[in-house]
Amino acid sequence: MSQIWLIPAFPLLGFLLNGFLGKFFGTRFVSFVGPMSIGLAFLQSVVLFFEMLKTEGHRIIENLYTWMAAGSFQVNISFQVDELSGLYLLIITGVGFLIHVYSIGYMKGESGYYRFFAYLNLFVFFMLILVLGDSFLLMFVGWEGVGLCSYLLIGYYFEKHSAAEACKKAFLFNRVGDFGVLSAVLLIFLSIGSLEFNTVNAQAAAQFEYGGVLVTVITLLLFLGATGKSAQIPLYVWLPDAMEGPTPVSALIHAATMVTAGLYMVARLSHLFMLAPVTMNVIAVVGTVTALLAATIAITQTDIKRVLAYSTVSQLGYMFLAMGVGAFTAGIFHVMTHAFFKALLFLGSGSVIHAMHHEQDMMRMGALRKKLPITYLTMMAGTLAIAGIPFFSGFFSKDEILWKAFSSPLGGGVFWALGFLTAGLTSFYMFRMMYLTFHGNSRVDSHLQSHLHESPWSMTGPLMILAVLSIFGGFFGVPHALHFLPNGMELYFHDFFAKLPGEAHGSVDTEIMLMILSVVLALFGWFWARRMYSGSLEAARRLSASWRTLYDLSLNKWYVDEIYQALIVTPGRLLSTHLLWQAFDKNVIDRSVNGSGVISRGAGGLIRGLQDGVMQTYALIFAIGTLTVIWYIF
Amino acid sequence: MLTLFYIFAAISIICAFGVLFMRNPIHCALMLVGTFFCLGGIYVMLNAEFVAVIQVLVYAGAIMVLFLFVLMLLSTNEPSQVAVKWDAAKMLAVIITGGIFIQVASIFSDSALTLGEKGNYPLEKIEEIGSITLIGQLLFTEYVLPFEIISILLLVAVIGAVVIAKRRFN
Amino acid sequence: MIPLTHILILSALLFSIGVLGVMLRRNVIVIFMSIELMLNAVNLSFIGFARSLDSMTGVVFIFFIIVVAAAEAVVGLSIILAIYRTRKSLNIDDFNLLKW
């Protein structure tokens, strides 16, 4: 018996214990239960992962009970472990466990310690439901649940105004996406009559015409949901603000797991998406543009977490680019390596912030290398990975994506060129972050200087494990062109995703050449960052002064928030205030409510004369009733 | 036999109207006693001697004495008060009650009125065993549970009456 | 042998008079007497049915009804006593507080 249900059951139990008892049993109890529940879930995931590999067809489905049944429509609560969800399980519980352990040290002494772990456990529970569910409805439960936990955790410091605003923003932007998902689910149900992924994937080709309007609309709506959850244009703006949450939250939810839910959905429904070439193109374009836009913003940010946030948006853009050109395997591969190195970078930045007593501005850091050696070394590994320096994990996954963007029948040179440019920018802003934080002259406040210290073991331990994964994680998917190892990811996902229509073009030589080009660009970005930021910042200042306009655009995030404010929020508020509230609500709704009150009171006033308190009147009415009944019966 | 029934019936109806229209409540009570006596007589004619006896002893005796006792205790001297003050509601009450009576009477006088199964106690058997013996047997065998419950009800009523009627000293 | 119909009609007539008494009279005690009259009318029909159906159940029932009537009379009269103490009246029209 496979016992899939145990995997989400452990985090749920952890949530219940921490949420209801954590307050009374204290910190030690919470620090034990919180990570332990995820650890157990991880062990069970490993067991099931190998069991799944042994199973015929690589798929285990466990039906718990029938959730609802009406006519031919039936939804079960059933969990499914296959190649995709198996991999996600390992990422969620594995990285999640490390982040939970890290949080013990990071959150030490915070008020509401038990609340934090309860939310974190609940988040893992919902995320597991999301990837384990075998139908749209169960996935949607998880989808909404992670949104809720994201909201709760971003707003963890709810007494801070900016945090409260940020969590509201995240929630609202996600609602826009949820609308898309829900509409798409309804359309799929209407056209296929089932909500199970396997049925939908199997019947998609038979039910929908290739490139038809309906399938295009459905996939576009689903992609709208994905842009909300996975922070893509046009709904990405919540993610940078989400950095108001505690750093482990950023690492777990906003880098490693939740934001990849959109990609999970696209990958899960690859057969459906493959039927809509228009949507695929939209996904590729949106992914590319998001990647580039976020990278251009990241190069000027000075808040260490915001750099990482825009970097996350940018990397997610890469993954969507991969999805859009039909390279699902490469996209999921990047999800995995990104989970390693981005969780590492966030946790590392958390370690820095912890040491700096919650200072996040890189302009007040510098020369921390000596004080935080472990943090420095591990973050360097993460940076090398994300920048695409050869043989670190990011190199393999990113070059796989760039190559697929170039060679796939759905891709093209433009996608490659923009992705290539983004890769250079990524290398630049990541090394800029490293140099500003760890090298150069110290700009740390003098009274902080003496308090600087390396973080405790509970924090550096996960950093080191993640660093190892970031360095070696790429060897699971070595590109064919290098062929010193078989491409593990392709073997693993063999026949899982939909086939591409048409043949790939481009030769091995081209692939090698493009790879060398991107490595050269990454090294160039590194070199440039070193030149500008390793010593005094004079050169950087002069450069930004001479490109004032562009610098301002980037620093102010292309004024996207302001544009949204002007185009959507302000008109919406005017509409609500003047038309909906003053005109409709006050005149129609309020009046009808009051009117019904007046009517009932008037009617009562008419009839209450009957109830005069005189017993004989009641007796008379009673007699009338009796007569009526007798007359009616006989 | 039937003539005797008609006589009793006529007297009971006249007495009942007396209850309805007599001005003095004490006269009403006496009229009611008359009705009860006549009903007791009818019970005898229907071979229910035991019921007839307790009708006279308990109803016409104990209960009506209680009524009279309370009436005299609360003797309100309101001689000018008419028994029935007629107004529209009272007229309606008469019409409605008349309607009920006509309905019920027409049902009862319908010759197609069907009765249920016959029981186990035809007249001969009752006369053989004796009406009172039979009731006694039934009360202590088949109806022993209601019999016990009704005794508790009486106890509750006695205590309740004492509690309600006693003066409160405070 | 008295026909069942006669007994039932007499019972119905007495019952109706009782109902009228409840609705027309204003003295509480007389209203109470009318209720007793109604109970007796029901007793009569019980006996009538018992006799014509050769059953003893009706007779035993009357026994219970009389006990309940006695209990009811005791409690009812004590309630009347209690009301009279506070309102100094036996007129039903004066007891009209139980309303909106």
PDB file of C-alpha atoms in Angstrom, chain C residues 40-75:
ATOM      1  CA  ASN C  40     -68.120  15.836  29.970  1.00  0.00           C
ATOM      2  CA  ALA C  41     -69.450  15.975  26.447  1.00  0.00           C
ATOM      3  CA  VAL C  42     -66.345  14.149  25.313  1.00  0.00           C
ATOM      4  CA  ASN C  43     -66.789  11.587  28.102  1.00  0.00           C
ATOM      5  CA  LEU C  44     -70.278  10.914  26.890  1.00  0.00           C
ATOM      6  CA  SER C  45     -69.112  10.154  23.377  1.00  0.00           C
ATOM      7  CA  PHE C  46     -66.407   7.879  24.774  1.00  0.00           C
ATOM      8  CA  ILE C  47     -68.989   5.853  26.648  1.00  0.00           C
ATOM      9  CA  GLY C  48     -71.260   5.749  23.627  1.00  0.00           C
ATOM     10  CA  PHE C  49     -68.515   4.401  21.406  1.00  0.00           C
ATOM     11  CA  ALA C  50     -67.344   1.942  24.070  1.00  0.00           C
ATOM     12  CA  ARG C  51     -70.801   0.511  24.384  1.00  0.00           C
ATOM     13  CA  SER C  52     -71.490   0.146  20.705  1.00  0.00           C
ATOM     14  CA  LEU C  53     -68.037  -1.319  20.035  1.00  0.00           C
ATOM     15  CA  ASP C  54     -68.146  -3.809  22.954  1.00  0.00           C
ATOM     16  CA  SER C  55     -64.950  -2.355  24.316  1.00  0.00           C
ATOM     17  CA  MET C  56     -63.850  -1.398  27.828  1.00  0.00           C
ATOM     18  CA  THR C  57     -61.104   0.996  26.720  1.00  0.00           C
ATOM     19  CA  GLY C  58     -63.471   3.972  26.560  1.00  0.00           C
ATOM     20  CA  VAL C  59     -64.696   3.337  30.081  1.00  0.00           C
ATOM     21  CA  VAL C  60     -61.169   3.125  31.476  1.00  0.00           C
ATOM     22  CA  PHE C  61     -60.303   6.284  29.586  1.00  0.00           C
ATOM     23  CA  ILE C  62     -63.129   8.192  31.226  1.00  0.00           C
ATOM     24  CA  PHE C  63     -61.702   7.170  34.551  1.00  0.00           C
ATOM     25  CA  PHE C  64     -58.427   8.827  33.560  1.00  0.00           C
ATOM     26  CA  ILE C  65     -60.189  11.855  32.103  1.00  0.00           C
ATOM     27  CA  ILE C  66     -62.040  12.455  35.325  1.00  0.00           C
ATOM     28  CA  VAL C  67     -58.787  12.306  37.290  1.00  0.00           C
ATOM     29  CA  VAL C  68     -57.149  14.749  34.884  1.00  0.00           C
ATOM     30  CA  ALA C  69     -60.214  16.997  35.093  1.00  0.00           C
ATOM     31  CA  ALA C  70     -59.976  16.989  38.868  1.00  0.00           C
ATOM     32  CA  ALA C  71     -56.290  17.896  38.724  1.00  0.00           C
ATOM     33  CA  GLU C  72     -57.000  20.562  36.158  1.00  0.00           C
ATOM     34  CA  ALA C  73     -59.823  22.017  38.238  1.00  0.00           C
ATOM     35  CA  VAL C  74     -57.588  22.232  41.290  1.00  0.00           C
ATOM     36  CA  VAL C  75     -54.712  23.919  39.486  1.00  0.00           C
TER      37      VAL C  75
END
